[in-house]
Amino acid sequence: MNLCDTKTVKNIMTAYGLHFRKEFGQNFLTNKMVVEDIADQCTDTTNGTILEIGPGIGTLTRELCLRHKNVIALEIDKALIPALGYTLNDFHNVTVINEDVMKADLGEILAPYFAEGTVSVCANLPYYITTPILMKLLESGLPFRYITIMIQSEVADRLVAKAGSGAYGAITAVLNYYGEAERLFTVSAGHFMPPPKVNSAVVRIKLHAQKPYVPKNEKIFFRTIKAAFEQRRKTLPNALASGFGELSKEACVRLVEAAGHRADIRGERLSTAEFLTLSDLIAEELEA
Ligand code: SAM
């Protein structure tokens, strides 16, 4: 069955009374090479489990089933489940679950698979909810090996941006805390059905098995990053003073200088490691 063939997809959708649901970000892949490349490159093992978010009608799912031991596919759209029963009928290593990934207890669903081996995530994500899904995966604390996601090209630029560049943002600094992101390739809008308004890119994140940075206080570490980027145009001490009501402007200048920066620096210039040093000083100041 070739689910990259648009005629086949249309026939299946008609047979199951389906239509593309914009509210669920349904843009299905139609280029076989792209689908194979994602399935090939999403992790470095073949004997583990893949969690797929949003299988659609199963285009990427089939390629994942061919290459990996187990595939767990979470799909929010109930109407797609019978069609998936048909398109994945020839595979015995796939479990389709009709659930919203944002509500799903991933720890519970994946516990047997973590007990058995590696688990990675591979998904052509619905673009309306990319960042919340990525943050849920990262903050879950689950030891995913890789997270490989197809996302909007501009969001991909942000995930892999270098400190100080225009695309660098809070999400970049936070992501570097959890892992290392790599942009694999760009996919033009013409390779989807229906075509989205933007180009897409595949990003693969290798999660740190052991985090290289351990902040004194994780909450303050995240607050520091949030404060720095919420007031991006302000100098870092001013941004921190706005974000931390409990710190005076003078204290923020002193802390930024103690972390080794000039007081007129902007937060967007700091790497994740530098945010960590600064947040440790803030934590000490607040706990004193
Ligand atoms: N994997 C398919 C492909 O590549 O052709 C479909 C990808 S499509 C961009 C996104 C899929 O995610 C759709 O099937 C959509 O119904 C599903 N989806 C949207 N929101 C979701 C959520 N919160 N939880 C689980 N699946 C979701």
PDB file of C-alpha atoms and ligand atoms in Angstrom:
ATOM      1  CA  MET A   1       0.000   0.000   0.000  1.00  0.00           C
ATOM      2  CA  ASN A   2       1.499   3.355  -1.020  1.00  0.00           C
ATOM      3  CA  LEU A   3       0.096   6.077   1.241  1.00  0.00           C
ATOM      4  CA  CYS A   4       2.226   8.689  -0.523  1.00  0.00           C
ATOM      5  CA  ASP A   5       0.060   8.252  -3.592  1.00  0.00           C
ATOM      6  CA  THR A   6      -2.524  11.031  -3.402  1.00  0.00           C
ATOM      7  CA  LYS A   7      -5.147   8.995  -5.264  1.00  0.00           C
ATOM      8  CA  THR A   8      -4.838   6.137  -2.748  1.00  0.00           C
ATOM      9  CA  VAL A   9      -5.155   8.621   0.129  1.00  0.00           C
ATOM     10  CA  LYS A  10      -8.252  10.222  -1.419  1.00  0.00           C
ATOM     11  CA  ASN A  11      -9.863   6.802  -1.950  1.00  0.00           C
ATOM     12  CA  ILE A  12      -9.213   5.757   1.668  1.00  0.00           C
ATOM     13  CA  MET A  13     -10.516   9.078   2.965  1.00  0.00           C
ATOM     14  CA  THR A  14     -13.686   8.770   0.887  1.00  0.00           C
ATOM     15  CA  ALA A  15     -14.209   5.147   1.934  1.00  0.00           C
ATOM     16  CA  TYR A  16     -13.928   6.096   5.646  1.00  0.00           C
ATOM     17  CA  GLY A  17     -15.877   9.369   5.313  1.00  0.00           C
ATOM     18  CA  LEU A  18     -12.832  11.455   6.296  1.00  0.00           C
ATOM     19  CA  HIS A  19     -11.850  15.023   5.528  1.00  0.00           C
ATOM     20  CA  PHE A  20      -8.691  16.961   6.424  1.00  0.00           C
ATOM     21  CA  ARG A  21      -9.289  18.635   9.761  1.00  0.00           C
ATOM     22  CA  LYS A  22      -7.553  21.991   9.957  1.00  0.00           C
ATOM     23  CA  GLU A  23      -8.125  22.269  13.706  1.00  0.00           C
ATOM     24  CA  PHE A  24      -5.942  19.173  14.180  1.00  0.00           C
ATOM     25  CA  GLY A  25      -3.209  20.422  11.827  1.00  0.00           C
ATOM     26  CA  GLN A  26      -3.785  17.591   9.369  1.00  0.00           C
ATOM     27  CA  ASN A  27      -1.254  17.887   6.546  1.00  0.00           C
ATOM     28  CA  PHE A  28      -0.281  14.403   5.445  1.00  0.00           C
ATOM     29  CA  LEU A  29       3.092  13.631   3.903  1.00  0.00           C
ATOM     30  CA  THR A  30       3.037  12.524   0.266  1.00  0.00           C
ATOM     31  CA  ASN A  31       6.712  12.111  -0.601  1.00  0.00           C
ATOM     32  CA  LYS A  32       7.981   8.582  -0.063  1.00  0.00           C
ATOM     33  CA  MET A  33      11.649   9.579   0.075  1.00  0.00           C
ATOM     34  CA  VAL A  34      10.957  12.156   2.784  1.00  0.00           C
ATOM     35  CA  VAL A  35       8.940   9.649   4.827  1.00  0.00           C
ATOM     36  CA  GLU A  36      11.672   7.012   4.490  1.00  0.00           C
ATOM     37  CA  ASP A  37      14.390   9.507   5.424  1.00  0.00           C
ATOM     38  CA  ILE A  38      12.536  10.493   8.611  1.00  0.00           C
ATOM     39  CA  ALA A  39      11.960   6.848   9.580  1.00  0.00           C
ATOM     40  CA  ASP A  40      15.602   5.998   8.832  1.00  0.00           C
ATOM     41  CA  GLN A  41      17.133   8.892  10.724  1.00  0.00           C
ATOM     42  CA  CYS A  42      14.864   9.228  13.760  1.00  0.00           C
ATOM     43  CA  THR A  43      17.092   7.118  16.011  1.00  0.00           C
ATOM     44  CA  ASP A  44      20.288   5.100  15.906  1.00  0.00           C
ATOM     45  CA  THR A  45      18.799   1.746  16.908  1.00  0.00           C
ATOM     46  CA  THR A  46      16.234  -0.528  15.276  1.00  0.00           C
ATOM     47  CA  ASN A  47      15.414  -2.752  18.241  1.00  0.00           C
ATOM     48  CA  GLY A  48      13.617  -0.136  20.305  1.00  0.00           C
ATOM     49  CA  THR A  49      10.225   1.539  20.510  1.00  0.00           C
ATOM     50  CA  ILE A  50       9.028   4.591  18.630  1.00  0.00           C
ATOM     51  CA  LEU A  51       6.302   6.845  19.956  1.00  0.00           C
ATOM     52  CA  GLU A  52       4.596   8.521  17.017  1.00  0.00           C
ATOM     53  CA  ILE A  53       2.390  11.526  17.728  1.00  0.00           C
ATOM     54  CA  GLY A  54      -0.354  11.988  15.139  1.00  0.00           C
ATOM     55  CA  PRO A  55      -0.133   9.065  12.697  1.00  0.00           C
ATOM     56  CA  GLY A  56      -2.796  10.572  10.402  1.00  0.00           C
ATOM     57  CA  ILE A  57      -3.694   7.752   8.045  1.00  0.00           C
ATOM     58  CA  GLY A  58      -0.447   5.932   8.804  1.00  0.00           C
ATOM     59  CA  THR A  59       1.990   7.128   6.124  1.00  0.00           C
ATOM     60  CA  LEU A  60       5.010   7.534   8.426  1.00  0.00           C
ATOM     61  CA  THR A  61       3.721   4.851  10.787  1.00  0.00           C
ATOM     62  CA  ARG A  62       4.110   2.140   8.152  1.00  0.00           C
ATOM     63  CA  GLU A  63       7.741   3.069   7.519  1.00  0.00           C
ATOM     64  CA  LEU A  64       8.410   3.150  11.273  1.00  0.00           C
ATOM     65  CA  CYS A  65       6.838  -0.324  11.661  1.00  0.00           C
ATOM     66  CA  LEU A  66       9.132  -1.663   8.936  1.00  0.00           C
ATOM     67  CA  ARG A  67      12.239  -0.442  10.768  1.00  0.00           C
ATOM     68  CA  HIS A  68      11.566  -0.607  14.503  1.00  0.00           C
ATOM     69  CA  LYS A  69      10.545  -3.211  17.035  1.00  0.00           C
ATOM     70  CA  ASN A  70       7.458  -1.467  18.424  1.00  0.00           C
ATOM     71  CA  VAL A  71       5.491   1.578  17.353  1.00  0.00           C
ATOM     72  CA  ILE A  72       3.014   3.307  19.647  1.00  0.00           C
ATOM     73  CA  ALA A  73       0.899   5.830  17.745  1.00  0.00           C
ATOM     74  CA  LEU A  74      -1.222   8.436  19.561  1.00  0.00           C
ATOM     75  CA  GLU A  75      -3.923  10.013  17.411  1.00  0.00           C
ATOM     76  CA  ILE A  76      -6.403  12.603  18.676  1.00  0.00           C
ATOM     77  CA  ASP A  77      -8.875  12.273  15.787  1.00  0.00           C
ATOM     78  CA  LYS A  78     -11.288   9.434  16.523  1.00  0.00           C
ATOM     79  CA  ALA A  79     -12.476   9.373  12.911  1.00  0.00           C
ATOM     80  CA  LEU A  80      -9.000   8.251  11.739  1.00  0.00           C
ATOM     81  CA  ILE A  81      -8.877   5.135  13.942  1.00  0.00           C
ATOM     82  CA  PRO A  82     -10.864   2.765  11.656  1.00  0.00           C
ATOM     83  CA  ALA A  83      -8.817   3.925   8.645  1.00  0.00           C
ATOM     84  CA  LEU A  84      -5.603   3.215  10.598  1.00  0.00           C
ATOM     85  CA  GLY A  85      -6.966  -0.273  11.348  1.00  0.00           C
ATOM     86  CA  TYR A  86      -7.045  -0.796   7.585  1.00  0.00           C
ATOM     87  CA  THR A  87      -3.759   0.894   6.572  1.00  0.00           C
ATOM     88  CA  LEU A  88      -1.734  -0.772   9.356  1.00  0.00           C
ATOM     89  CA  ASN A  89      -3.487  -4.120   9.108  1.00  0.00           C
ATOM     90  CA  ASP A  90      -0.339  -5.947   7.933  1.00  0.00           C
ATOM     91  CA  PHE A  91       1.745  -4.934  10.976  1.00  0.00           C
ATOM     92  CA  HIS A  92       1.700  -6.656  14.357  1.00  0.00           C
ATOM     93  CA  ASN A  93       4.214  -4.348  16.049  1.00  0.00           C
ATOM     94  CA  VAL A  94       1.969  -1.274  16.198  1.00  0.00           C
ATOM     95  CA  THR A  95      -0.452  -0.056  18.873  1.00  0.00           C
ATOM     96  CA  VAL A  96      -2.767   2.808  17.947  1.00  0.00           C
ATOM     97  CA  ILE A  97      -4.199   4.812  20.836  1.00  0.00           C
ATOM     98  CA  ASN A  98      -6.971   7.351  20.345  1.00  0.00           C
ATOM     99  CA  GLU A  99      -5.729  10.053  22.707  1.00  0.00           C
ATOM    100  CA  ASP A 100      -4.669  13.689  22.858  1.00  0.00           C
ATOM    101  CA  VAL A 101      -0.921  13.658  23.489  1.00  0.00           C
ATOM    102  CA  MET A 102      -1.309  16.689  25.767  1.00  0.00           C
ATOM    103  CA  LYS A 103      -3.609  14.704  28.066  1.00  0.00           C
ATOM    104  CA  ALA A 104      -1.939  11.311  27.756  1.00  0.00           C
ATOM    105  CA  ASP A 105       0.029   9.799  30.633  1.00  0.00           C
ATOM    106  CA  LEU A 106       3.132   9.041  28.590  1.00  0.00           C
ATOM    107  CA  GLY A 107       4.972   7.560  31.570  1.00  0.00           C
ATOM    108  CA  GLU A 108       2.248   4.970  32.048  1.00  0.00           C
ATOM    109  CA  ILE A 109       1.788   4.193  28.349  1.00  0.00           C
ATOM    110  CA  LEU A 110       5.511   3.782  27.726  1.00  0.00           C
ATOM    111  CA  ALA A 111       6.609   2.136  30.999  1.00  0.00           C
ATOM    112  CA  PRO A 112       6.769  -1.430  29.556  1.00  0.00           C
ATOM    113  CA  TYR A 113       8.740  -0.186  26.561  1.00  0.00           C
ATOM    114  CA  PHE A 114      11.280   1.742  28.633  1.00  0.00           C
ATOM    115  CA  ALA A 115      11.664  -1.406  30.753  1.00  0.00           C
ATOM    116  CA  GLU A 116      12.458  -3.376  27.614  1.00  0.00           C
ATOM    117  CA  GLY A 117      14.806  -1.009  25.733  1.00  0.00           C
ATOM    118  CA  THR A 118      15.147   2.419  24.167  1.00  0.00           C
ATOM    119  CA  VAL A 119      12.215   4.682  23.328  1.00  0.00           C
ATOM    120  CA  SER A 120      12.404   7.551  20.824  1.00  0.00           C
ATOM    121  CA  VAL A 121       9.786   9.934  19.513  1.00  0.00           C
ATOM    122  CA  CYS A 122       9.178  10.455  15.808  1.00  0.00           C
ATOM    123  CA  ALA A 123       6.431  12.722  14.520  1.00  0.00           C
ATOM    124  CA  ASN A 124       5.222  15.019  11.807  1.00  0.00           C
ATOM    125  CA  LEU A 125       3.772  17.351  14.405  1.00  0.00           C
ATOM    126  CA  PRO A 126       0.563  19.353  14.097  1.00  0.00           C
ATOM    127  CA  TYR A 127       1.957  22.894  13.801  1.00  0.00           C
ATOM    128  CA  TYR A 128      -0.723  24.537  15.948  1.00  0.00           C
ATOM    129  CA  ILE A 129       0.683  22.878  19.033  1.00  0.00           C
ATOM    130  CA  THR A 130       4.385  22.187  18.288  1.00  0.00           C
ATOM    131  CA  THR A 131       5.948  23.990  21.253  1.00  0.00           C
ATOM    132  CA  PRO A 132       3.561  22.664  23.940  1.00  0.00           C
ATOM    133  CA  ILE A 133       4.092  19.097  22.684  1.00  0.00           C
ATOM    134  CA  LEU A 134       7.874  19.502  22.610  1.00  0.00           C
ATOM    135  CA  MET A 135       7.884  21.026  26.104  1.00  0.00           C
ATOM    136  CA  LYS A 136       5.669  18.225  27.414  1.00  0.00           C
ATOM    137  CA  LEU A 137       8.087  15.623  26.027  1.00  0.00           C
ATOM    138  CA  LEU A 138      11.146  17.391  27.461  1.00  0.00           C
ATOM    139  CA  GLU A 139       9.628  18.185  30.847  1.00  0.00           C
ATOM    140  CA  SER A 140       8.196  14.671  31.231  1.00  0.00           C
ATOM    141  CA  GLY A 141      11.604  13.551  32.508  1.00  0.00           C
ATOM    142  CA  LEU A 142      11.177  10.354  30.459  1.00  0.00           C
ATOM    143  CA  PRO A 143      14.514   9.092  29.154  1.00  0.00           C
ATOM    144  CA  PHE A 144      13.765   9.315  25.416  1.00  0.00           C
ATOM    145  CA  ARG A 145      16.805   8.564  23.313  1.00  0.00           C
ATOM    146  CA  TYR A 146      15.893  10.891  20.442  1.00  0.00           C
ATOM    147  CA  ILE A 147      13.005  13.200  19.643  1.00  0.00           C
ATOM    148  CA  THR A 148      12.708  13.682  15.884  1.00  0.00           C
ATOM    149  CA  ILE A 149      10.051  16.099  14.733  1.00  0.00           C
ATOM    150  CA  MET A 150       8.861  17.668  11.529  1.00  0.00           C
ATOM    151  CA  ILE A 151       7.983  21.255  12.330  1.00  0.00           C
ATOM    152  CA  GLN A 152       7.645  24.652  10.721  1.00  0.00           C
ATOM    153  CA  SER A 153      10.981  25.669   9.189  1.00  0.00           C
ATOM    154  CA  GLU A 154      11.140  28.890  11.245  1.00  0.00           C
ATOM    155  CA  VAL A 155      10.599  26.992  14.480  1.00  0.00           C
ATOM    156  CA  ALA A 156      13.359  24.592  13.442  1.00  0.00           C
ATOM    157  CA  ASP A 157      15.673  27.606  13.013  1.00  0.00           C
ATOM    158  CA  ARG A 158      14.875  28.661  16.568  1.00  0.00           C
ATOM    159  CA  LEU A 159      15.606  25.232  18.029  1.00  0.00           C
ATOM    160  CA  VAL A 160      19.109  25.072  16.528  1.00  0.00           C
ATOM    161  CA  ALA A 161      20.004  28.791  16.786  1.00  0.00           C
ATOM    162  CA  LYS A 162      23.275  29.970  18.291  1.00  0.00           C
ATOM    163  CA  ALA A 163      23.297  32.371  21.270  1.00  0.00           C
ATOM    164  CA  GLY A 164      23.279  35.980  20.089  1.00  0.00           C
ATOM    165  CA  SER A 165      21.538  35.284  16.770  1.00  0.00           C
ATOM    166  CA  GLY A 166      18.079  36.678  15.962  1.00  0.00           C
ATOM    167  CA  ALA A 167      16.477  33.222  16.000  1.00  0.00           C
ATOM    168  CA  TYR A 168      17.866  32.377  19.464  1.00  0.00           C
ATOM    169  CA  GLY A 169      15.152  32.404  22.098  1.00  0.00           C
ATOM    170  CA  ALA A 170      14.001  31.006  25.419  1.00  0.00           C
ATOM    171  CA  ILE A 171      13.038  27.730  23.742  1.00  0.00           C
ATOM    172  CA  THR A 172      16.607  27.329  22.380  1.00  0.00           C
ATOM    173  CA  ALA A 173      18.203  27.932  25.769  1.00  0.00           C
ATOM    174  CA  VAL A 174      15.765  25.547  27.467  1.00  0.00           C
ATOM    175  CA  LEU A 175      16.141  22.884  24.776  1.00  0.00           C
ATOM    176  CA  ASN A 176      19.952  22.908  25.132  1.00  0.00           C
ATOM    177  CA  TYR A 177      19.439  22.029  28.778  1.00  0.00           C
ATOM    178  CA  TYR A 178      17.688  18.803  27.813  1.00  0.00           C
ATOM    179  CA  GLY A 179      19.564  17.818  24.676  1.00  0.00           C
ATOM    180  CA  GLU A 180      21.279  18.737  21.458  1.00  0.00           C
ATOM    181  CA  ALA A 181      19.229  19.664  18.395  1.00  0.00           C
ATOM    182  CA  GLU A 182      20.262  19.123  14.819  1.00  0.00           C
ATOM    183  CA  ARG A 183      18.402  20.270  11.689  1.00  0.00           C
ATOM    184  CA  LEU A 184      18.306  17.291   9.335  1.00  0.00           C
ATOM    185  CA  PHE A 185      16.578  18.628   6.200  1.00  0.00           C
ATOM    186  CA  THR A 186      13.979  21.000   4.811  1.00  0.00           C
ATOM    187  CA  VAL A 187      10.717  19.787   3.273  1.00  0.00           C
ATOM    188  CA  SER A 188       8.787  22.056   0.929  1.00  0.00           C
ATOM    189  CA  ALA A 189       5.044  22.583   1.313  1.00  0.00           C
ATOM    190  CA  GLY A 190       4.378  20.679  -1.942  1.00  0.00           C
ATOM    191  CA  HIS A 191       5.189  17.379  -0.239  1.00  0.00           C
ATOM    192  CA  PHE A 192       2.041  17.517   1.912  1.00  0.00           C
ATOM    193  CA  MET A 193      -1.644  17.042   1.329  1.00  0.00           C
ATOM    194  CA  PRO A 194      -3.103  19.606   1.661  1.00  0.00           C
ATOM    195  CA  PRO A 195       0.022  21.808   1.392  1.00  0.00           C
ATOM    196  CA  PRO A 196       0.604  23.986   4.483  1.00  0.00           C
ATOM    197  CA  LYS A 197       1.327  27.719   4.062  1.00  0.00           C
ATOM    198  CA  VAL A 198       4.926  27.323   5.237  1.00  0.00           C
ATOM    199  CA  ASN A 199       7.948  25.147   4.577  1.00  0.00           C
ATOM    200  CA  SER A 200       8.864  22.504   7.096  1.00  0.00           C
ATOM    201  CA  ALA A 201      12.049  21.019   8.491  1.00  0.00           C
ATOM    202  CA  VAL A 202      12.998  17.899  10.380  1.00  0.00           C
ATOM    203  CA  VAL A 203      14.875  18.409  13.629  1.00  0.00           C
ATOM    204  CA  ARG A 204      16.419  15.586  15.612  1.00  0.00           C
ATOM    205  CA  ILE A 205      17.112  16.121  19.297  1.00  0.00           C
ATOM    206  CA  LYS A 206      19.526  13.819  21.081  1.00  0.00           C
ATOM    207  CA  LEU A 207      18.534  13.896  24.728  1.00  0.00           C
ATOM    208  CA  HIS A 208      21.402  14.149  27.214  1.00  0.00           C
ATOM    209  CA  ALA A 209      21.686  10.779  28.953  1.00  0.00           C
ATOM    210  CA  GLN A 210      23.246  12.806  31.748  1.00  0.00           C
ATOM    211  CA  LYS A 211      22.585  16.541  31.816  1.00  0.00           C
ATOM    212  CA  PRO A 212      25.842  18.525  31.485  1.00  0.00           C
ATOM    213  CA  TYR A 213      24.295  21.359  33.490  1.00  0.00           C
ATOM    214  CA  VAL A 214      22.788  20.911  36.920  1.00  0.00           C
ATOM    215  CA  PRO A 215      21.321  24.148  38.280  1.00  0.00           C
ATOM    216  CA  LYS A 216      21.165  24.787  42.030  1.00  0.00           C
ATOM    217  CA  ASN A 217      17.475  25.503  41.623  1.00  0.00           C
ATOM    218  CA  GLU A 218      15.759  24.389  38.414  1.00  0.00           C
ATOM    219  CA  LYS A 219      12.755  26.682  38.896  1.00  0.00           C
ATOM    220  CA  ILE A 220      15.009  29.722  39.198  1.00  0.00           C
ATOM    221  CA  PHE A 221      17.031  28.545  36.191  1.00  0.00           C
ATOM    222  CA  PHE A 222      13.862  28.505  34.036  1.00  0.00           C
ATOM    223  CA  ARG A 223      12.653  31.791  35.535  1.00  0.00           C
ATOM    224  CA  THR A 224      15.982  33.418  34.642  1.00  0.00           C
ATOM    225  CA  ILE A 225      15.687  32.356  30.997  1.00  0.00           C
ATOM    226  CA  LYS A 226      12.029  33.396  30.854  1.00  0.00           C
ATOM    227  CA  ALA A 227      12.782  36.820  32.360  1.00  0.00           C
ATOM    228  CA  ALA A 228      15.694  37.429  29.968  1.00  0.00           C
ATOM    229  CA  PHE A 229      13.596  36.781  26.857  1.00  0.00           C
ATOM    230  CA  GLU A 230      10.314  38.267  27.992  1.00  0.00           C
ATOM    231  CA  GLN A 231      11.912  41.700  27.861  1.00  0.00           C
ATOM    232  CA  ARG A 232      14.301  40.928  25.009  1.00  0.00           C
ATOM    233  CA  ARG A 233      15.084  44.552  24.133  1.00  0.00           C
ATOM    234  CA  LYS A 234      15.961  45.505  27.685  1.00  0.00           C
ATOM    235  CA  THR A 235      19.436  45.040  29.129  1.00  0.00           C
ATOM    236  CA  LEU A 236      19.725  41.835  31.105  1.00  0.00           C
ATOM    237  CA  PRO A 237      19.699  43.497  34.568  1.00  0.00           C
ATOM    238  CA  ASN A 238      16.533  45.428  33.645  1.00  0.00           C
ATOM    239  CA  ALA A 239      14.866  42.308  32.258  1.00  0.00           C
ATOM    240  CA  LEU A 240      15.767  40.368  35.402  1.00  0.00           C
ATOM    241  CA  ALA A 241      14.469  43.145  37.649  1.00  0.00           C
ATOM    242  CA  SER A 242      11.114  42.939  35.794  1.00  0.00           C
ATOM    243  CA  GLY A 243      10.994  39.155  35.990  1.00  0.00           C
ATOM    244  CA  PHE A 244      12.149  38.866  39.607  1.00  0.00           C
ATOM    245  CA  GLY A 245      10.062  41.336  41.602  1.00  0.00           C
ATOM    246  CA  GLU A 246      11.990  40.316  44.708  1.00  0.00           C
ATOM    247  CA  LEU A 247      15.323  41.631  43.288  1.00  0.00           C
ATOM    248  CA  SER A 248      16.292  45.309  43.007  1.00  0.00           C
ATOM    249  CA  LYS A 249      17.782  46.741  39.814  1.00  0.00           C
ATOM    250  CA  GLU A 250      21.097  47.249  41.691  1.00  0.00           C
ATOM    251  CA  ALA A 251      21.147  43.609  42.806  1.00  0.00           C
ATOM    252  CA  CYS A 252      20.522  42.487  39.218  1.00  0.00           C
ATOM    253  CA  VAL A 253      23.433  44.604  37.928  1.00  0.00           C
ATOM    254  CA  ARG A 254      25.682  43.137  40.635  1.00  0.00           C
ATOM    255  CA  LEU A 255      24.615  39.558  39.828  1.00  0.00           C
ATOM    256  CA  VAL A 256      25.040  39.967  36.065  1.00  0.00           C
ATOM    257  CA  GLU A 257      28.543  41.406  36.625  1.00  0.00           C
ATOM    258  CA  ALA A 258      29.385  38.649  39.103  1.00  0.00           C
ATOM    259  CA  ALA A 259      28.436  36.143  36.389  1.00  0.00           C
ATOM    260  CA  GLY A 260      31.124  37.709  34.190  1.00  0.00           C
ATOM    261  CA  HIS A 261      29.085  40.021  31.938  1.00  0.00           C
ATOM    262  CA  ARG A 262      28.866  43.765  31.335  1.00  0.00           C
ATOM    263  CA  ALA A 263      25.767  45.355  32.808  1.00  0.00           C
ATOM    264  CA  ASP A 264      24.565  46.466  29.352  1.00  0.00           C
ATOM    265  CA  ILE A 265      24.473  42.948  27.899  1.00  0.00           C
ATOM    266  CA  ARG A 266      21.160  41.581  26.578  1.00  0.00           C
ATOM    267  CA  GLY A 267      19.939  38.164  27.665  1.00  0.00           C
ATOM    268  CA  GLU A 268      19.901  36.817  24.104  1.00  0.00           C
ATOM    269  CA  ARG A 269      23.711  36.680  24.134  1.00  0.00           C
ATOM    270  CA  LEU A 270      23.901  34.127  26.951  1.00  0.00           C
ATOM    271  CA  SER A 271      24.371  30.427  26.293  1.00  0.00           C
ATOM    272  CA  THR A 272      22.553  27.832  28.389  1.00  0.00           C
ATOM    273  CA  ALA A 273      25.696  27.299  30.493  1.00  0.00           C
ATOM    274  CA  GLU A 274      25.905  31.063  31.120  1.00  0.00           C
ATOM    275  CA  PHE A 275      22.244  31.181  32.140  1.00  0.00           C
ATOM    276  CA  LEU A 276      23.006  28.403  34.570  1.00  0.00           C
ATOM    277  CA  THR A 277      25.883  30.310  36.193  1.00  0.00           C
ATOM    278  CA  LEU A 278      23.718  33.418  36.481  1.00  0.00           C
ATOM    279  CA  SER A 279      20.722  31.528  37.838  1.00  0.00           C
ATOM    280  CA  ASP A 280      22.900  29.872  40.494  1.00  0.00           C
ATOM    281  CA  LEU A 281      23.945  33.349  41.685  1.00  0.00           C
ATOM    282  CA  ILE A 282      20.306  34.486  41.685  1.00  0.00           C
ATOM    283  CA  ALA A 283      19.318  31.369  43.654  1.00  0.00           C
ATOM    284  CA  GLU A 284      22.029  32.099  46.256  1.00  0.00           C
ATOM    285  CA  GLU A 285      20.898  35.729  46.519  1.00  0.00           C
ATOM    286  CA  LEU A 286      17.249  34.739  46.972  1.00  0.00           C
ATOM    287  CA  GLU A 287      18.049  32.056  49.514  1.00  0.00           C
ATOM    288  CA  ALA A 288      20.400  34.302  51.547  1.00  0.00           C
TER     289      ALA A 288
HETATM  290  N1  SAM B   1       1.863  11.484  10.513  1.00  0.00           N
HETATM  291  C1  SAM B   1       0.976  11.862   9.433  1.00  0.00           C
HETATM  292  C2  SAM B   1       1.784  12.216   8.211  1.00  0.00           C
HETATM  293  O1  SAM B   1       2.965  12.534   8.380  1.00  0.00           O
HETATM  294  O2  SAM B   1       1.250  12.184   7.104  1.00  0.00           O
HETATM  295  C3  SAM B   1       0.055  13.012   9.834  1.00  0.00           C
HETATM  296  C4  SAM B   1       0.743  14.259  10.353  1.00  0.00           C
HETATM  297  S1  SAM B   1      -0.354  15.626  10.587  1.00  0.00           S
HETATM  298  C5  SAM B   1       0.759  16.989  10.356  1.00  0.00           C
HETATM  299  C6  SAM B   1      -0.601  15.729  12.343  1.00  0.00           C
HETATM  300  C7  SAM B   1      -1.404  14.608  12.959  1.00  0.00           C
HETATM  301  O3  SAM B   1      -1.471  14.819  14.370  1.00  0.00           O
HETATM  302  C8  SAM B   1      -2.840  14.511  12.486  1.00  0.00           C
HETATM  303  O4  SAM B   1      -3.159  13.175  12.245  1.00  0.00           O
HETATM  304  C9  SAM B   1      -3.664  15.056  13.664  1.00  0.00           C
HETATM  305  O5  SAM B   1      -4.980  14.536  13.740  1.00  0.00           O
HETATM  306  C10 SAM B   1      -2.803  14.611  14.830  1.00  0.00           C
HETATM  307  N2  SAM B   1      -2.951  15.421  16.066  1.00  0.00           N
HETATM  308  C11 SAM B   1      -3.244  16.751  16.154  1.00  0.00           C
HETATM  309  N3  SAM B   1      -3.273  17.138  17.446  1.00  0.00           N
HETATM  310  C12 SAM B   1      -2.981  16.036  18.189  1.00  0.00           C
HETATM  311  C13 SAM B   1      -2.883  15.793  19.596  1.00  0.00           C
HETATM  312  N4  SAM B   1      -3.057  16.795  20.484  1.00  0.00           N
HETATM  313  N5  SAM B   1      -2.611  14.531  20.025  1.00  0.00           N
HETATM  314  C14 SAM B   1      -2.432  13.525  19.124  1.00  0.00           C
HETATM  315  N6  SAM B   1      -2.511  13.699  17.785  1.00  0.00           N
HETATM  316  C15 SAM B   1      -2.778  14.928  17.317  1.00  0.00           C
END
